[in-house]
PDB file of C-alpha atoms in Angstrom:
ATOM      1  CA  MET A 504      38.425 -67.251  -9.968  1.00 46.00           C
ATOM      2  CA  PRO A 505      35.852 -64.744  -8.619  1.00 50.00           C
ATOM      3  CA  GLU A 506      32.274 -66.000  -8.454  1.00 52.00           C
ATOM      4  CA  LYS A 507      31.174 -63.140 -10.765  1.00 52.00           C
ATOM      5  CA  ILE A 508      33.435 -64.426 -13.537  1.00 50.00           C
ATOM      6  CA  LEU A 509      32.259 -68.032 -13.153  1.00 52.00           C
ATOM      7  CA  LYS A 510      28.728 -66.977 -14.087  1.00 68.00           C
ATOM      8  CA  HIS A 511      29.889 -66.128 -17.597  1.00 78.00           C
ATOM      9  CA  ASN A 512      29.763 -68.577 -20.459  1.00 88.00           C
ATOM     10  CA  PRO A 513      33.033 -70.548 -20.131  1.00 91.00           C
ATOM     11  CA  LEU A 514      33.016 -71.284 -23.864  1.00 95.00           C
ATOM     12  CA  PHE A 515      33.473 -67.571 -24.681  1.00 95.00           C
ATOM     13  CA  ASN A 516      35.073 -65.869 -21.740  1.00 92.00           C
ATOM     14  CA  PRO A 517      35.036 -62.201 -20.725  1.00 90.00           C
ATOM     15  CA  GLY A 518      38.128 -60.053 -21.038  1.00 91.00           C
ATOM     16  CA  HIS A 519      38.198 -59.877 -24.833  1.00 94.00           C
ATOM     17  CA  THR A 520      38.411 -56.458 -26.467  1.00 95.00           C
ATOM     18  CA  ALA A 521      35.271 -56.238 -28.575  1.00 97.00           C
ATOM     19  CA  CYS A 522      33.716 -52.770 -28.753  1.00 96.00           C
ATOM     20  CA  ALA A 523      31.066 -51.980 -26.157  1.00 96.00           C
ATOM     21  CA  GLY A 524      27.701 -52.829 -27.682  1.00 97.00           C
ATOM     22  CA  CYS A 525      29.169 -55.169 -30.338  1.00 97.00           C
ATOM     23  CA  GLY A 526      26.375 -57.219 -31.888  1.00 97.00           C
ATOM     24  CA  GLN A 527      28.800 -59.888 -33.023  1.00 97.00           C
ATOM     25  CA  ALA A 528      30.338 -60.574 -29.581  1.00 97.00           C
ATOM     26  CA  MET A 529      26.870 -60.912 -28.096  1.00 96.00           C
ATOM     27  CA  THR A 530      25.948 -63.328 -30.885  1.00 98.00           C
ATOM     28  CA  ILE A 531      29.038 -65.453 -30.302  1.00 97.00           C
ATOM     29  CA  GLN A 532      28.057 -65.857 -26.656  1.00 96.00           C
ATOM     30  CA  HIS A 533      24.894 -67.618 -27.746  1.00 96.00           C
ATOM     31  CA  ILE A 534      26.436 -69.578 -30.606  1.00 98.00           C
ATOM     32  CA  THR A 535      29.111 -71.095 -28.379  1.00 97.00           C
ATOM     33  CA  LYS A 536      26.509 -72.138 -25.820  1.00 96.00           C
ATOM     34  CA  ALA A 537      24.459 -73.820 -28.548  1.00 97.00           C
ATOM     35  CA  LEU A 538      27.488 -75.600 -30.007  1.00 97.00           C
ATOM     36  CA  GLY A 539      28.744 -77.053 -26.730  1.00 96.00           C
ATOM     37  CA  SER A 540      32.302 -78.188 -26.146  1.00 95.00           C
ATOM     38  CA  ASP A 541      32.706 -81.091 -28.607  1.00 97.00           C
ATOM     39  CA  VAL A 542      33.464 -78.898 -31.579  1.00 98.00           C
ATOM     40  CA  VAL A 543      36.422 -77.440 -33.474  1.00 98.00           C
ATOM     41  CA  ILE A 544      36.004 -73.829 -34.599  1.00 98.00           C
ATOM     42  CA  VAL A 545      37.958 -72.365 -37.502  1.00 98.00           C
ATOM     43  CA  ASN A 546      37.861 -68.557 -37.478  1.00 98.00           C
ATOM     44  CA  ALA A 547      38.627 -66.530 -40.579  1.00 97.00           C
ATOM     45  CA  THR A 548      40.469 -63.250 -40.178  1.00 96.00           C
ATOM     46  CA  GLY A 549      38.153 -60.516 -38.974  1.00 95.00           C
ATOM     47  CA  CYS A 550      36.905 -58.636 -35.925  1.00 95.00           C
ATOM     48  CA  SER A 551      36.092 -61.752 -33.893  1.00 95.00           C
ATOM     49  CA  GLU A 552      39.573 -63.174 -34.393  1.00 94.00           C
ATOM     50  CA  VAL A 553      41.261 -59.904 -33.428  1.00 95.00           C
ATOM     51  CA  TYR A 554      39.369 -59.062 -30.260  1.00 96.00           C
ATOM     52  CA  SER A 555      39.200 -62.641 -28.958  1.00 96.00           C
ATOM     53  CA  SER A 556      42.752 -63.860 -29.492  1.00 95.00           C
ATOM     54  CA  LYS A 557      45.360 -61.242 -28.873  1.00 91.00           C
ATOM     55  CA  TYR A 558      48.834 -62.743 -28.618  1.00 91.00           C
ATOM     56  CA  GLY A 559      49.093 -64.819 -25.490  1.00 92.00           C
ATOM     57  CA  GLU A 560      45.370 -64.627 -24.735  1.00 94.00           C
ATOM     58  CA  SER A 561      42.180 -66.378 -25.848  1.00 96.00           C
ATOM     59  CA  ALA A 562      38.523 -65.934 -24.962  1.00 96.00           C
ATOM     60  CA  TRP A 563      37.632 -69.319 -26.415  1.00 96.00           C
ATOM     61  CA  GLY A 564      36.741 -72.328 -24.292  1.00 96.00           C
ATOM     62  CA  GLN A 565      36.476 -74.625 -27.307  1.00 95.00           C
ATOM     63  CA  PRO A 566      39.210 -75.891 -29.654  1.00 97.00           C
ATOM     64  CA  TRP A 567      39.682 -72.847 -31.875  1.00 97.00           C
ATOM     65  CA  VAL A 568      42.072 -71.962 -34.674  1.00 97.00           C
ATOM     66  CA  HIS A 569      42.562 -68.786 -36.673  1.00 96.00           C
ATOM     67  CA  SER A 570      43.032 -69.008 -40.406  1.00 94.00           C
ATOM     68  CA  LEU A 571      43.175 -66.385 -43.141  1.00 94.00           C
ATOM     69  CA  PHE A 572      40.323 -64.533 -44.836  1.00 94.00           C
ATOM     70  CA  GLU A 573      40.366 -66.878 -47.798  1.00 94.00           C
ATOM     71  CA  ASN A 574      41.184 -70.364 -46.561  1.00 95.00           C
ATOM     72  CA  SER A 575      39.153 -70.986 -43.432  1.00 97.00           C
ATOM     73  CA  ALA A 576      36.699 -73.166 -45.383  1.00 98.00           C
ATOM     74  CA  PRO A 577      39.289 -75.646 -46.758  1.00 98.00           C
ATOM     75  CA  LEU A 578      40.977 -75.772 -43.349  1.00 98.00           C
ATOM     76  CA  GLY A 579      37.631 -76.707 -41.829  1.00 98.00           C
ATOM     77  CA  SER A 580      37.143 -79.335 -44.528  1.00 98.00           C
ATOM     78  CA  GLY A 581      40.568 -80.774 -43.752  1.00 98.00           C
ATOM     79  CA  ILE A 582      39.861 -80.972 -40.039  1.00 98.00           C
ATOM     80  CA  ALA A 583      36.527 -82.704 -40.732  1.00 98.00           C
ATOM     81  CA  ALA A 584      38.298 -85.215 -43.004  1.00 98.00           C
ATOM     82  CA  ALA A 585      40.961 -85.866 -40.374  1.00 98.00           C
ATOM     83  CA  LEU A 586      38.362 -86.461 -37.671  1.00 98.00           C
ATOM     84  CA  HIS A 587      36.574 -88.898 -40.001  1.00 97.00           C
ATOM     85  CA  GLN A 588      39.819 -90.711 -40.764  1.00 98.00           C
ATOM     86  CA  ARG A 589      40.516 -91.089 -37.032  1.00 97.00           C
ATOM     87  CA  GLY A 590      37.076 -92.586 -36.497  1.00 98.00           C
ATOM     88  CA  ASN A 591      35.841 -89.623 -34.453  1.00 97.00           C
ATOM     89  CA  LYS A 592      32.066 -89.579 -34.971  1.00 94.00           C
ATOM     90  CA  THR A 593      31.128 -86.965 -32.366  1.00 97.00           C
ATOM     91  CA  THR A 594      33.332 -83.907 -32.787  1.00 98.00           C
ATOM     92  CA  ARG A 595      31.866 -81.426 -35.261  1.00 98.00           C
ATOM     93  CA  VAL A 596      33.531 -78.687 -37.263  1.00 98.00           C
ATOM     94  CA  VAL A 597      32.347 -75.081 -37.534  1.00 98.00           C
ATOM     95  CA  VAL A 598      33.892 -72.433 -39.759  1.00 98.00           C
ATOM     96  CA  GLN A 599      33.021 -68.809 -39.093  1.00 98.00           C
ATOM     97  CA  GLY A 600      33.879 -65.483 -40.645  1.00 97.00           C
ATOM     98  CA  GLY A 601      32.600 -62.033 -41.385  1.00 97.00           C
ATOM     99  CA  ASP A 602      30.963 -60.907 -44.581  1.00 98.00           C
ATOM    100  CA  GLY A 603      34.324 -59.938 -46.065  1.00 97.00           C
ATOM    101  CA  ALA A 604      35.625 -63.474 -45.661  1.00 97.00           C
ATOM    102  CA  THR A 605      32.302 -64.963 -46.762  1.00 98.00           C
ATOM    103  CA  PHE A 606      30.896 -62.782 -49.540  1.00 98.00           C
ATOM    104  CA  ASP A 607      34.252 -61.762 -51.047  1.00 97.00           C
ATOM    105  CA  ILE A 608      37.679 -63.144 -50.216  1.00 97.00           C
ATOM    106  CA  GLY A 609      36.775 -66.695 -49.215  1.00 97.00           C
ATOM    107  CA  PHE A 610      33.799 -66.987 -51.539  1.00 97.00           C
ATOM    108  CA  GLY A 611      35.300 -69.424 -54.052  1.00 97.00           C
ATOM    109  CA  LEU A 612      36.677 -71.811 -51.444  1.00 97.00           C
ATOM    110  CA  ILE A 613      33.404 -71.787 -49.500  1.00 98.00           C
ATOM    111  CA  SER A 614      31.701 -72.748 -52.746  1.00 98.00           C
ATOM    112  CA  GLY A 615      34.153 -75.622 -53.124  1.00 98.00           C
ATOM    113  CA  MET A 616      33.440 -76.825 -49.598  1.00 98.00           C
ATOM    114  CA  TRP A 617      29.715 -76.810 -50.293  1.00 98.00           C
ATOM    115  CA  GLU A 618      30.168 -78.443 -53.707  1.00 97.00           C
ATOM    116  CA  ARG A 619      32.106 -81.330 -52.146  1.00 97.00           C
ATOM    117  CA  GLY A 620      29.405 -81.810 -49.514  1.00 97.00           C
ATOM    118  CA  ASP A 621      31.845 -81.485 -46.624  1.00 98.00           C
ATOM    119  CA  ASP A 622      30.409 -81.975 -43.156  1.00 98.00           C
ATOM    120  CA  VAL A 623      30.945 -78.408 -41.934  1.00 98.00           C
ATOM    121  CA  LEU A 624      28.653 -75.713 -40.545  1.00 98.00           C
ATOM    122  CA  TYR A 625      29.633 -72.283 -41.880  1.00 98.00           C
ATOM    123  CA  ILE A 626      28.488 -69.246 -39.867  1.00 98.00           C
ATOM    124  CA  CYS A 627      28.694 -65.755 -41.368  1.00 98.00           C
ATOM    125  CA  TYR A 628      28.655 -62.724 -39.058  1.00 98.00           C
ATOM    126  CA  ASP A 629      27.232 -60.193 -41.475  1.00 98.00           C
ATOM    127  CA  ASN A 630      28.025 -56.638 -40.363  1.00 98.00           C
ATOM    128  CA  GLU A 631      27.955 -55.447 -43.972  1.00 98.00           C
ATOM    129  CA  ALA A 632      31.503 -54.091 -44.399  1.00 98.00           C
ATOM    130  CA  TYR A 633      35.157 -54.689 -43.529  1.00 97.00           C
ATOM    131  CA  MET A 634      34.835 -53.240 -40.032  1.00 96.00           C
ATOM    132  CA  ASN A 635      38.131 -54.508 -38.645  1.00 92.00           C
ATOM    133  CA  THR A 636      40.246 -52.839 -41.313  1.00 95.00           C
ATOM    134  CA  GLY A 637      38.514 -49.460 -41.501  1.00 96.00           C
ATOM    135  CA  VAL A 638      34.909 -49.880 -42.668  1.00 97.00           C
ATOM    136  CA  GLN A 639      35.584 -50.582 -46.335  1.00 98.00           C
ATOM    137  CA  SER A 640      32.684 -51.720 -48.506  1.00 97.00           C
ATOM    138  CA  SER A 641      32.179 -55.474 -49.002  1.00 98.00           C
ATOM    139  CA  GLY A 642      29.930 -57.566 -51.228  1.00 98.00           C
ATOM    140  CA  SER A 643      27.405 -57.443 -48.393  1.00 98.00           C
ATOM    141  CA  THR A 644      27.280 -53.656 -48.060  1.00 98.00           C
ATOM    142  CA  PRO A 645      23.757 -52.323 -48.666  1.00 98.00           C
ATOM    143  CA  HIS A 646      22.955 -49.862 -51.416  1.00 98.00           C
ATOM    144  CA  PHE A 647      23.511 -46.235 -50.277  1.00 98.00           C
ATOM    145  CA  ALA A 648      25.577 -47.211 -47.206  1.00 98.00           C
ATOM    146  CA  ASN A 649      28.343 -44.749 -46.379  1.00 98.00           C
ATOM    147  CA  THR A 650      31.686 -46.544 -45.994  1.00 98.00           C
ATOM    148  CA  THR A 651      35.263 -45.336 -46.301  1.00 98.00           C
ATOM    149  CA  THR A 652      35.431 -46.686 -49.863  1.00 98.00           C
ATOM    150  CA  THR A 653      31.896 -45.556 -50.785  1.00 97.00           C
ATOM    151  CA  PRO A 654      31.727 -42.154 -49.103  1.00 97.00           C
ATOM    152  CA  ALA A 655      28.542 -40.129 -49.252  1.00 96.00           C
ATOM    153  CA  GLY A 656      28.857 -36.486 -50.275  1.00 93.00           C
ATOM    154  CA  LYS A 657      27.111 -33.744 -52.200  1.00 90.00           C
ATOM    155  CA  LYS A 658      27.040 -35.764 -55.428  1.00 89.00           C
ATOM    156  CA  ASN A 659      27.561 -39.270 -54.124  1.00 92.00           C
ATOM    157  CA  HIS A 660      24.977 -41.217 -52.174  1.00 96.00           C
ATOM    158  CA  GLY A 661      27.107 -43.938 -50.623  1.00 97.00           C
ATOM    159  CA  SER A 662      27.497 -47.403 -52.084  1.00 97.00           C
ATOM    160  CA  GLN A 663      26.111 -47.801 -55.578  1.00 96.00           C
ATOM    161  CA  GLN A 664      26.514 -51.585 -55.526  1.00 96.00           C
ATOM    162  CA  TYR A 665      23.884 -54.050 -54.380  1.00 97.00           C
ATOM    163  CA  LYS A 666      24.178 -56.524 -51.513  1.00 98.00           C
ATOM    164  CA  LYS A 667      25.063 -59.972 -52.816  1.00 97.00           C
ATOM    165  CA  ASN A 668      22.285 -62.484 -52.184  1.00 97.00           C
ATOM    166  CA  MET A 669      24.111 -65.262 -50.357  1.00 97.00           C
ATOM    167  CA  ILE A 670      20.789 -66.911 -49.550  1.00 96.00           C
ATOM    168  CA  ASP A 671      20.285 -67.726 -53.203  1.00 97.00           C
ATOM    169  CA  VAL A 672      23.933 -68.675 -53.614  1.00 97.00           C
ATOM    170  CA  ALA A 673      23.762 -71.105 -50.706  1.00 97.00           C
ATOM    171  CA  LEU A 674      20.519 -72.631 -51.946  1.00 97.00           C
ATOM    172  CA  ALA A 675      22.027 -73.102 -55.402  1.00 97.00           C
ATOM    173  CA  HIS A 676      24.622 -75.386 -53.783  1.00 98.00           C
ATOM    174  CA  GLY A 677      21.889 -77.687 -52.456  1.00 97.00           C
ATOM    175  CA  LEU A 678      22.785 -77.320 -48.783  1.00 97.00           C
ATOM    176  CA  ARG A 679      21.022 -79.546 -46.280  1.00 95.00           C
ATOM    177  CA  TYR A 680      20.378 -76.612 -43.934  1.00 98.00           C
ATOM    178  CA  MET A 681      20.423 -72.856 -44.534  1.00 98.00           C
ATOM    179  CA  ALA A 682      19.145 -70.111 -42.249  1.00 98.00           C
ATOM    180  CA  THR A 683      19.304 -66.379 -41.668  1.00 98.00           C
ATOM    181  CA  THR A 684      18.655 -64.420 -38.508  1.00 98.00           C
ATOM    182  CA  THR A 685      19.815 -61.273 -36.696  1.00 98.00           C
ATOM    183  CA  CYS A 686      21.348 -60.308 -33.368  1.00 98.00           C
ATOM    184  CA  GLY A 687      17.890 -59.102 -32.367  1.00 98.00           C
ATOM    185  CA  TYR A 688      16.754 -62.691 -31.862  1.00 98.00           C
ATOM    186  CA  LEU A 689      19.188 -64.445 -29.555  1.00 97.00           C
ATOM    187  CA  ASP A 690      16.944 -67.443 -28.857  1.00 98.00           C
ATOM    188  CA  ASP A 691      16.445 -67.874 -32.605  1.00 98.00           C
ATOM    189  CA  ILE A 692      20.223 -67.912 -33.072  1.00 98.00           C
ATOM    190  CA  GLU A 693      20.665 -70.658 -30.482  1.00 98.00           C
ATOM    191  CA  ASN A 694      17.788 -72.707 -31.867  1.00 98.00           C
ATOM    192  CA  LYS A 695      19.070 -72.523 -35.439  1.00 98.00           C
ATOM    193  CA  VAL A 696      22.603 -73.452 -34.473  1.00 98.00           C
ATOM    194  CA  ARG A 697      21.328 -76.446 -32.501  1.00 98.00           C
ATOM    195  CA  LYS A 698      19.130 -77.528 -35.408  1.00 98.00           C
ATOM    196  CA  ALA A 699      21.974 -77.111 -37.911  1.00 98.00           C
ATOM    197  CA  MET A 700      24.102 -79.450 -35.809  1.00 98.00           C
ATOM    198  CA  THR A 701      21.517 -82.218 -36.155  1.00 98.00           C
ATOM    199  CA  PHE A 702      22.324 -82.426 -39.879  1.00 97.00           C
ATOM    200  CA  SER A 703      25.394 -83.761 -41.585  1.00 96.00           C
ATOM    201  CA  GLY A 704      26.901 -82.272 -44.690  1.00 97.00           C
ATOM    202  CA  PRO A 705      27.301 -78.622 -45.630  1.00 97.00           C
ATOM    203  CA  ARG A 706      25.225 -76.074 -43.724  1.00 98.00           C
ATOM    204  CA  TYR A 707      25.108 -72.269 -43.655  1.00 98.00           C
ATOM    205  CA  ILE A 708      23.797 -69.720 -41.139  1.00 98.00           C
ATOM    206  CA  GLN A 709      23.998 -65.987 -41.875  1.00 98.00           C
ATOM    207  CA  ILE A 710      23.472 -63.600 -38.967  1.00 98.00           C
ATOM    208  CA  LEU A 711      23.138 -59.824 -39.219  1.00 98.00           C
ATOM    209  CA  THR A 712      25.357 -58.382 -36.477  1.00 98.00           C
ATOM    210  CA  THR A 713      25.458 -54.673 -35.740  1.00 98.00           C
ATOM    211  CA  CYS A 714      28.691 -52.655 -35.524  1.00 98.00           C
ATOM    212  CA  VAL A 715      28.823 -49.548 -33.319  1.00 98.00           C
ATOM    213  CA  PRO A 716      31.729 -47.713 -35.027  1.00 97.00           C
ATOM    214  CA  GLY A 717      31.046 -49.002 -38.546  1.00 98.00           C
ATOM    215  CA  TRP A 718      27.318 -48.286 -38.563  1.00 98.00           C
ATOM    216  CA  GLY A 719      27.527 -45.214 -36.350  1.00 98.00           C
ATOM    217  CA  THR A 720      25.026 -46.419 -33.763  1.00 98.00           C
ATOM    218  CA  LYS A 721      24.588 -46.077 -30.033  1.00 98.00           C
ATOM    219  CA  GLU A 722      26.045 -48.845 -27.880  1.00 97.00           C
ATOM    220  CA  ASP A 723      22.678 -50.048 -26.625  1.00 97.00           C
ATOM    221  CA  MET A 724      21.012 -50.522 -30.029  1.00 97.00           C
ATOM    222  CA  ALA A 725      22.191 -53.975 -31.134  1.00 98.00           C
ATOM    223  CA  VAL A 726      19.057 -55.935 -30.227  1.00 98.00           C
ATOM    224  CA  ASP A 727      16.649 -53.191 -31.333  1.00 98.00           C
ATOM    225  CA  LEU A 728      18.344 -52.752 -34.710  1.00 98.00           C
ATOM    226  CA  GLY A 729      18.493 -56.502 -35.231  1.00 98.00           C
ATOM    227  CA  LYS A 730      14.723 -56.651 -34.774  1.00 98.00           C
ATOM    228  CA  LEU A 731      14.060 -53.577 -36.918  1.00 98.00           C
ATOM    229  CA  ALA A 732      16.066 -55.081 -39.760  1.00 98.00           C
ATOM    230  CA  SER A 733      13.584 -57.948 -39.843  1.00 98.00           C
ATOM    231  CA  GLU A 734      10.465 -55.942 -38.977  1.00 98.00           C
ATOM    232  CA  THR A 735      11.003 -53.597 -41.940  1.00 98.00           C
ATOM    233  CA  GLY A 736      11.557 -56.464 -44.371  1.00 98.00           C
ATOM    234  CA  LEU A 737      15.131 -55.421 -45.114  1.00 98.00           C
ATOM    235  CA  TYR A 738      16.693 -58.547 -43.572  1.00 98.00           C
ATOM    236  CA  PRO A 739      14.441 -61.599 -43.994  1.00 98.00           C
ATOM    237  CA  VAL A 740      14.733 -64.184 -41.207  1.00 98.00           C
ATOM    238  CA  LEU A 741      14.426 -67.553 -42.906  1.00 98.00           C
ATOM    239  CA  GLU A 742      15.063 -71.272 -42.503  1.00 98.00           C
ATOM    240  CA  TYR A 743      15.495 -73.785 -45.335  1.00 98.00           C
ATOM    241  CA  ILE A 744      15.873 -77.560 -45.107  1.00 98.00           C
ATOM    242  CA  ASP A 745      16.903 -79.419 -48.257  1.00 96.00           C
ATOM    243  CA  GLY A 746      16.044 -76.344 -50.303  1.00 97.00           C
ATOM    244  CA  ALA A 747      12.518 -75.921 -48.946  1.00 98.00           C
ATOM    245  CA  LEU A 748      11.524 -72.837 -46.955  1.00 98.00           C
ATOM    246  CA  VAL A 749      10.250 -74.355 -43.699  1.00 98.00           C
ATOM    247  CA  ASN A 750      10.171 -71.334 -41.406  1.00 98.00           C
ATOM    248  CA  LYS A 751      10.129 -67.567 -41.786  1.00 98.00           C
ATOM    249  CA  MET A 752       9.683 -64.636 -39.430  1.00 98.00           C
ATOM    250  CA  LYS A 753       6.489 -62.997 -40.611  1.00 97.00           C
ATOM    251  CA  VAL A 754       6.306 -59.291 -41.421  1.00 97.00           C
ATOM    252  CA  THR A 755       2.565 -58.705 -41.625  1.00 94.00           C
ATOM    253  CA  LYS A 756       2.746 -55.036 -40.618  1.00 96.00           C
ATOM    254  CA  PRO A 757       6.133 -53.856 -41.863  1.00 97.00           C
ATOM    255  CA  LYS A 758       7.631 -50.850 -40.165  1.00 98.00           C
ATOM    256  CA  PRO A 759       8.857 -47.975 -42.358  1.00 98.00           C
ATOM    257  CA  VAL A 760      12.507 -48.399 -43.293  1.00 98.00           C
ATOM    258  CA  GLU A 761      13.251 -44.997 -41.742  1.00 98.00           C
ATOM    259  CA  GLU A 762      12.718 -46.604 -38.332  1.00 98.00           C
ATOM    260  CA  TYR A 763      15.749 -48.797 -39.040  1.00 98.00           C
ATOM    261  CA  LEU A 764      17.915 -46.374 -41.014  1.00 98.00           C
ATOM    262  CA  LYS A 765      17.612 -43.279 -38.795  1.00 98.00           C
ATOM    263  CA  HIS A 766      19.646 -44.844 -35.985  1.00 98.00           C
ATOM    264  CA  GLN A 767      22.658 -45.414 -38.255  1.00 98.00           C
ATOM    265  CA  LYS A 768      25.033 -42.642 -39.353  1.00 98.00           C
ATOM    266  CA  ARG A 769      25.951 -44.674 -42.454  1.00 98.00           C
ATOM    267  CA  PHE A 770      22.455 -43.903 -43.828  1.00 98.00           C
ATOM    268  CA  ILE A 771      21.913 -40.432 -42.389  1.00 96.00           C
ATOM    269  CA  HIS A 772      22.470 -38.813 -45.832  1.00 97.00           C
ATOM    270  CA  ILE A 773      19.319 -40.436 -47.268  1.00 97.00           C
ATOM    271  CA  ILE A 774      16.939 -39.924 -44.335  1.00 95.00           C
ATOM    272  CA  LYS A 775      15.621 -36.697 -45.864  1.00 91.00           C
ATOM    273  CA  ASP A 776      15.928 -37.897 -49.468  1.00 96.00           C
ATOM    274  CA  PRO A 777      12.455 -39.124 -50.543  1.00 96.00           C
ATOM    275  CA  GLU A 778      13.692 -40.667 -53.801  1.00 96.00           C
ATOM    276  CA  ARG A 779      16.316 -42.858 -52.171  1.00 97.00           C
ATOM    277  CA  LEU A 780      14.167 -43.691 -49.176  1.00 97.00           C
ATOM    278  CA  ALA A 781      11.525 -44.892 -51.611  1.00 98.00           C
ATOM    279  CA  TRP A 782      14.094 -47.159 -53.266  1.00 98.00           C
ATOM    280  CA  VAL A 783      14.996 -48.729 -49.905  1.00 98.00           C
ATOM    281  CA  GLN A 784      11.321 -49.103 -49.034  1.00 98.00           C
ATOM    282  CA  GLY A 785      10.839 -50.831 -52.380  1.00 98.00           C
ATOM    283  CA  LEU A 786      13.655 -53.245 -51.553  1.00 98.00           C
ATOM    284  CA  ALA A 787      11.930 -54.152 -48.288  1.00 98.00           C
ATOM    285  CA  LYS A 788       8.678 -54.726 -50.173  1.00 98.00           C
ATOM    286  CA  ARG A 789      10.414 -56.951 -52.724  1.00 98.00           C
ATOM    287  CA  ASN A 790      11.879 -59.050 -49.906  1.00 98.00           C
ATOM    288  CA  ILE A 791       8.469 -59.431 -48.280  1.00 98.00           C
ATOM    289  CA  ASN A 792       6.940 -60.520 -51.565  1.00 98.00           C
ATOM    290  CA  LYS A 793       9.798 -62.836 -52.575  1.00 97.00           C
ATOM    291  CA  TYR A 794       9.763 -64.839 -49.341  1.00 97.00           C
ATOM    292  CA  GLY A 795       6.052 -64.450 -48.573  1.00 97.00           C
ATOM    293  CA  LEU A 796       6.787 -62.800 -45.243  1.00 98.00           C
ATOM    294  CA  ASP A 797       3.319 -61.269 -45.055  1.00 96.00           C
ATOM    295  CA  LYS A 798       1.507 -64.615 -45.212  1.00 91.00           C
TER     296      LYS A 798
END
């Protein structure tokens, strides 16, 4: 194998077909490094499954299995139970999926996994719509976002629904560890994955990952947009242990939400709409107040 290829992370190899500038693929590079090799990954249907495992090929250097949108969580629970039954005390189980699999289709079975207290880390790649199937709105799609099922026009202003708060949902299940972050903070992603793996029981990490075709962004914006999402207050970066907020990324001087929205075609219809921009700015302010990000 050429020396250039050997320098890549062998746990998530090059040659997959993710879009150039994909925030999710970049995130997976860091998650796999943090997880190490003694892990079984269950991947729900979604972008990551499609571009990493075309028939006859696989980018994964860890034991990896694809399941459906809805049942990746119970499959992960079953694998964890089987490992326990075999006396395997080292191999851990990770289930991962997009926001469609997490917020919508697999929601009930994820809740069951958490309710049972199964020893599984669930990672959600939150790109805020069904990007793999044509950019349809999901339960994670932000208010006013233009998607193919919530199109913006002369009388419509994009999605009229509100992003589901999975942070509160996860906390209501009493998880041992729960964290959010974005693809703008790659070291934070690695650190939170490593910390999550020090706990047993149900754990949840939600990561905002940008999507070039779905968001309508330039290919070199993933890290910048990930940071702007946090710096405006629109995507709080948090860490909870046993229900207590132990770490947060402070937003003492929040940037105007326009700085984040103007780079995304899905929001271009509200950039010159003071009323709707004010609503989004108010959402950022409510997030900052709710989680005390300015303190």
